[in-house]
Coordinates of C-alpha atoms in Angstrom, one line a residue:
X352 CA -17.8 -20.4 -1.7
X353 CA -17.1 -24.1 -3.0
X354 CA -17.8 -27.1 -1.4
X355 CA -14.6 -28.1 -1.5
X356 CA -11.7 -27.3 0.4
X357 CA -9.2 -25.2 -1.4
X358 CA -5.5 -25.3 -1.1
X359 CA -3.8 -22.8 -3.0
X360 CA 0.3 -22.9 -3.7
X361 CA 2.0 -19.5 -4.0
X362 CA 4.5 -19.1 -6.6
X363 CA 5.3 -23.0 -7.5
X364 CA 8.1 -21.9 -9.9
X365 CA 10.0 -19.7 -8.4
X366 CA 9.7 -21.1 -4.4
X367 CA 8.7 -24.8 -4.7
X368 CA 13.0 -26.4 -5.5
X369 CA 13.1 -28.1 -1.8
X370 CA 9.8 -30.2 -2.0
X371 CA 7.2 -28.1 -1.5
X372 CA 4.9 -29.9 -3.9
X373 CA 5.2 -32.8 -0.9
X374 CA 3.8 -30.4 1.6
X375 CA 0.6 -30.0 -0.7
X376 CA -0.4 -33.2 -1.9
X377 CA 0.0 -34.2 2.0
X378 CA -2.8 -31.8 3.1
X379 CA -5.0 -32.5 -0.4
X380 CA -3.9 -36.5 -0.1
X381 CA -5.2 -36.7 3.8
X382 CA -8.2 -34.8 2.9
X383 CA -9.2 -37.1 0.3
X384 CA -8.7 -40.5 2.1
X385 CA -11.3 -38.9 4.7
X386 CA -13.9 -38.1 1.6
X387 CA -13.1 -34.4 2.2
X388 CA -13.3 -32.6 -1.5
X389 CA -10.6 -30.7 -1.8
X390 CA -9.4 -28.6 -4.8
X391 CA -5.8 -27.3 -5.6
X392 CA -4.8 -24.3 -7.2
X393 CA -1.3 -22.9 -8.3
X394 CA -0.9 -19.3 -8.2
X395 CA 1.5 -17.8 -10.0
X396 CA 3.4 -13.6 -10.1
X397 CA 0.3 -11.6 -11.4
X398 CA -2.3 -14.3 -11.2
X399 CA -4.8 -14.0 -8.7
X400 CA -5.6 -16.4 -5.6
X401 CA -8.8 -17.2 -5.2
X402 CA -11.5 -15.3 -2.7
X403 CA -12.1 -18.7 -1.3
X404 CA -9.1 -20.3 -0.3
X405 CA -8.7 -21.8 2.8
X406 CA -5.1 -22.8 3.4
X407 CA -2.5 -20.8 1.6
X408 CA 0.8 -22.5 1.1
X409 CA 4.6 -20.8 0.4
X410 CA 7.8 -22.6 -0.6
X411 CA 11.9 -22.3 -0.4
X412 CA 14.0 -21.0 -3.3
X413 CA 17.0 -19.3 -3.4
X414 CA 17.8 -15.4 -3.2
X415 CA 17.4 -14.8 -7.1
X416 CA 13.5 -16.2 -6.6
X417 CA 13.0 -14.4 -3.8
X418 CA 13.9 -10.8 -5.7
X419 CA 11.5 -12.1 -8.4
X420 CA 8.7 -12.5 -6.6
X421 CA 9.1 -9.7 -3.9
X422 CA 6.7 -6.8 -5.5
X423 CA 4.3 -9.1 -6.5
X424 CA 4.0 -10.5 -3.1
X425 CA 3.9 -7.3 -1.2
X426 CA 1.3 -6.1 -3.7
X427 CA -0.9 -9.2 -2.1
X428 CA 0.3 -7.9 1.4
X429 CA -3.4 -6.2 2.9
X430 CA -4.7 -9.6 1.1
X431 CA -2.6 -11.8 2.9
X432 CA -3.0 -9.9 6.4
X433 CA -6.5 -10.0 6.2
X434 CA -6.2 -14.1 5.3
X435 CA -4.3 -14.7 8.4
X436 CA -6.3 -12.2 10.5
X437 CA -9.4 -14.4 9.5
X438 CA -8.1 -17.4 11.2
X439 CA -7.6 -18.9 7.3
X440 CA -4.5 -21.3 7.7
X441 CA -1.2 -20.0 5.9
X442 CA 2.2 -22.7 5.7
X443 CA 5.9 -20.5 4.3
X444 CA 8.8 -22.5 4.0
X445 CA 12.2 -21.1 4.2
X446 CA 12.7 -18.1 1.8
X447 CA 9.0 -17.4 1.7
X448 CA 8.7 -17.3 5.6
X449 CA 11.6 -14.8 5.5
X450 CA 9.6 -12.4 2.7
X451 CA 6.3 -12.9 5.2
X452 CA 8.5 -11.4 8.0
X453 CA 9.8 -8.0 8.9
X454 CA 12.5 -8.3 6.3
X455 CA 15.7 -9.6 5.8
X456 CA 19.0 -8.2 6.0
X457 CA 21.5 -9.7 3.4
X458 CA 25.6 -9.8 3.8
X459 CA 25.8 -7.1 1.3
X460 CA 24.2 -4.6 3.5
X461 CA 21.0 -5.1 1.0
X462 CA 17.4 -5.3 2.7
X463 CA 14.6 -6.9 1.7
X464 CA 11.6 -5.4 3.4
X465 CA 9.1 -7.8 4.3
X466 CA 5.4 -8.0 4.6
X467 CA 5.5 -7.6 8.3
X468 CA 2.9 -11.0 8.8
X469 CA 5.5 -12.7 11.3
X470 CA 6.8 -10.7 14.1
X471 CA 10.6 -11.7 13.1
X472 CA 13.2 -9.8 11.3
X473 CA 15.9 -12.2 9.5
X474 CA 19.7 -11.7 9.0
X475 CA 21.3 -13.8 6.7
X476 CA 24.6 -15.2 7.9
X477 CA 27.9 -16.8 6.2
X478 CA 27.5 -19.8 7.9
X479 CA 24.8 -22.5 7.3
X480 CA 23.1 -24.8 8.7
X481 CA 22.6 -28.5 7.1
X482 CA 21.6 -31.8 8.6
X483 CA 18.0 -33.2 10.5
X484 CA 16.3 -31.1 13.2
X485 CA 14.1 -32.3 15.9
X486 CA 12.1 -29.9 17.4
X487 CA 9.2 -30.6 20.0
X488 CA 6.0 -29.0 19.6
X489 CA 2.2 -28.7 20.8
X490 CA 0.9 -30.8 18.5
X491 CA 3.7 -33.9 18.9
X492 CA 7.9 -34.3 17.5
X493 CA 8.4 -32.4 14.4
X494 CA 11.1 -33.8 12.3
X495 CA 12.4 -33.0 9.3
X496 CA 15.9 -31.5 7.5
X497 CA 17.4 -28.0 7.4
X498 CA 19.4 -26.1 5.1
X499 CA 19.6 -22.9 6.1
X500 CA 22.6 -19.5 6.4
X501 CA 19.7 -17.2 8.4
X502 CA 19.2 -16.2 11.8
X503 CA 15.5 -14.9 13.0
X504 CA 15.6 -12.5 15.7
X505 CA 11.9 -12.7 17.6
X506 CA 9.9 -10.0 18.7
X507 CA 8.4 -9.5 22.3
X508 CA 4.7 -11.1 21.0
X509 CA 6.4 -13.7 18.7
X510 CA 4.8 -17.0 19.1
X511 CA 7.3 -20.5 19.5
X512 CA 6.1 -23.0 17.8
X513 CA 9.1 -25.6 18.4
X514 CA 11.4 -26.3 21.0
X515 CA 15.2 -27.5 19.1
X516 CA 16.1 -30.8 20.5
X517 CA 18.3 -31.8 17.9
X518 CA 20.1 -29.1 15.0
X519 CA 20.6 -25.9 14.5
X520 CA 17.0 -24.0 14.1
X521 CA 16.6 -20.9 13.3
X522 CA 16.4 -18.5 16.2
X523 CA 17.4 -18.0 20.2
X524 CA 15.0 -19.8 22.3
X525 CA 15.1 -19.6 26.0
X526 CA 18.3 -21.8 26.9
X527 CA 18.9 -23.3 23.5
X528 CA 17.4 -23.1 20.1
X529 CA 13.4 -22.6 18.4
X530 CA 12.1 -23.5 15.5
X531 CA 8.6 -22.4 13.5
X532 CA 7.0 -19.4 14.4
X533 CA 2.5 -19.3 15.1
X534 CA 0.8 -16.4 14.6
X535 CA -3.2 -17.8 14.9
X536 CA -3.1 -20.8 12.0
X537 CA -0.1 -19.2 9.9
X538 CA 2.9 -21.0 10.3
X539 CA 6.7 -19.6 9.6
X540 CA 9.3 -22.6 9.2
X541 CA 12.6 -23.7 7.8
X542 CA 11.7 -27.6 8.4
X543 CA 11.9 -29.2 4.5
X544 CA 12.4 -32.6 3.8
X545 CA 9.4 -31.4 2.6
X546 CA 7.9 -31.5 6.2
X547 CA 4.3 -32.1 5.9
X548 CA 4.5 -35.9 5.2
X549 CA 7.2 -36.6 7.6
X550 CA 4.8 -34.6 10.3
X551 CA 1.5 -36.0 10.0
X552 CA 0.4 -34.7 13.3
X553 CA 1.4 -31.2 12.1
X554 CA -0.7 -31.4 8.9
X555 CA -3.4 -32.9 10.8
X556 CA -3.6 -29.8 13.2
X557 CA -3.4 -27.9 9.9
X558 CA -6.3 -29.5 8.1
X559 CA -8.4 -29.7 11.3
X560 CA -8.2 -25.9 11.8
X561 CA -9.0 -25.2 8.3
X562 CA -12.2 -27.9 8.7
X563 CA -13.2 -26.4 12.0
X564 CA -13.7 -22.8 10.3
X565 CA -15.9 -24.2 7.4
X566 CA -17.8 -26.5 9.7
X567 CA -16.7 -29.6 7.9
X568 CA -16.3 -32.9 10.1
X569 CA -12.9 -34.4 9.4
X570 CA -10.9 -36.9 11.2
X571 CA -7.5 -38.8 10.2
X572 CA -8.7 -43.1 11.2
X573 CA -7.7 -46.4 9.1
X574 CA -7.4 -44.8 5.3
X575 CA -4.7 -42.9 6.8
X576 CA -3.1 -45.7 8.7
X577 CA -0.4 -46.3 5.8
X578 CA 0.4 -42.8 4.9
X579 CA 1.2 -43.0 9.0
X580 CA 2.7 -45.9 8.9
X581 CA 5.5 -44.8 5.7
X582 CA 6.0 -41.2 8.0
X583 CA 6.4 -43.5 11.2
X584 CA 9.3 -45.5 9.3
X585 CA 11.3 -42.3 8.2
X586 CA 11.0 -40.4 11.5
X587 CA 12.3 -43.4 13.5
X588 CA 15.3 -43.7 10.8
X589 CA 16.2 -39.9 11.5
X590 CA 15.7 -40.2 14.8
X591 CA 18.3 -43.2 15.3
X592 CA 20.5 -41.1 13.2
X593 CA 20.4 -38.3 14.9
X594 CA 21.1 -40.2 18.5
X595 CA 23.9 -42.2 16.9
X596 CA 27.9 -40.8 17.7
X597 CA 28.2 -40.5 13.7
X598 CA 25.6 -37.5 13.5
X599 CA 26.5 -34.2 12.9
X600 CA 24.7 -30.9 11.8
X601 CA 27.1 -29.7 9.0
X602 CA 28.0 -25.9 9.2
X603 CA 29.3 -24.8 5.8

């Protein structure tokens, strides 16, 4: 195993369109302000990911990319289930969190089976879901954007992650909406923007539970203080937006 922390990107092409790139060079930037090495790899259909990689991120792309990449990635499906089994930390985005789950049911009566790693099944729906979302969650606000035409139907030992206080979000929760689904360090997500900057108390949790299992010492303090600082500016922004009389999620 190397020294370094390694942060491996799943299928860059084909799922990275809505900023996915962001959400690595978050986690790899972060890492390297604290003078933790880090490496990143992208992994591409048919090439392998490597034995030693610690946190596993998936991206959004639109149906097309998700037909393309389907058999490869439930070729990777024992690999993947025994990543997230180890505690290993995993990040999917949109069309990729829908492939990790159960499946998904398309308007044409189509299904996509899924890997089976989140304990959701998706239905895809005519109308979708576009504008900021505000969810609250056990590691601080989550804020970020969401453009979406899915619904995720939860089963019984599905994990919440986020609590919808503003938008749409993508399943039933209690008396209102959820958003992001836990199992263990894995997370399932339609938050872009891409939502790893905006969030840095999200990546942080991220990037401690990937330290904690390696025994590296990490801590976000003062080199961080700007990246903070930049996040803090565009999360008060959307906030105010989102409180103002003028903000609506769009439903197209």
């Amino acid at each position: 195993m190397t020294d370094a922390v390694r942060i491996v990107q799943l299928y860059p092409v084909e799922l990275g369109i809505t900023g996915d790139r962001g959400n690595v060079r978050a986690l790899q930037v972060r890492f390297e302000r604290a003078g933790v090495p880090v490496e990143v790899t992208r992994v591409g259909i048919g090439e392998a990911i490597p034995a030693d990689a610690d946190i596993l991120v998936f991206g959004n792309g639109p149906l097309s990319a998700m037909r393309l990449v389907v058999d490869d990635l439930r070729a990777r499906s024992a690999e993947l289930e025994a990543f997230v089994a180890s505690g290993r930390s995993l990040f999917s985005i949109g069309a990729s969190a829908e492939l990790l789950s159960q499946g998904v049911d398309l308007l044409d009566g189509e299904t996509l089976e899924g890997l089976g790693l989140f304990p959701f099944r998706v239905a895809r729906t005519r109308e979708r879901n576009v504008g900021y979302i505000i969810a609250d969650t056990p590691d601080g606000r989550v804020i970020g954007f969401e453009d979406h035409a899915s619904r995720w139907a939860l089963g019984a030992d599905a994990e919440v992650y986020g609590t919808v206080v503003a938008g749409k979000g993508s399943f039933a929760h209690g008396e209102g909406s959820g958003e992001i689904v836990r199992r263990d360090q894995a997370f399932a997500s339609n938050v872009q923007g891409p939502a790893l900057p905006l969030n840095p108390q999200w990546t942080d949790a991220i990037l401690t539970a990937a330290t904690a299992r390696r025994g590296i010492e990490w801590s976000a303090g003062d080199a961080h203080a700007h990246l903070n600082e930049y996040a803090e500016g565009a999360r008060t922004t959307i906030e105010r937006l989102v409180h103002s009389k003028d903000f609506r999620t769009i439903g197209l």
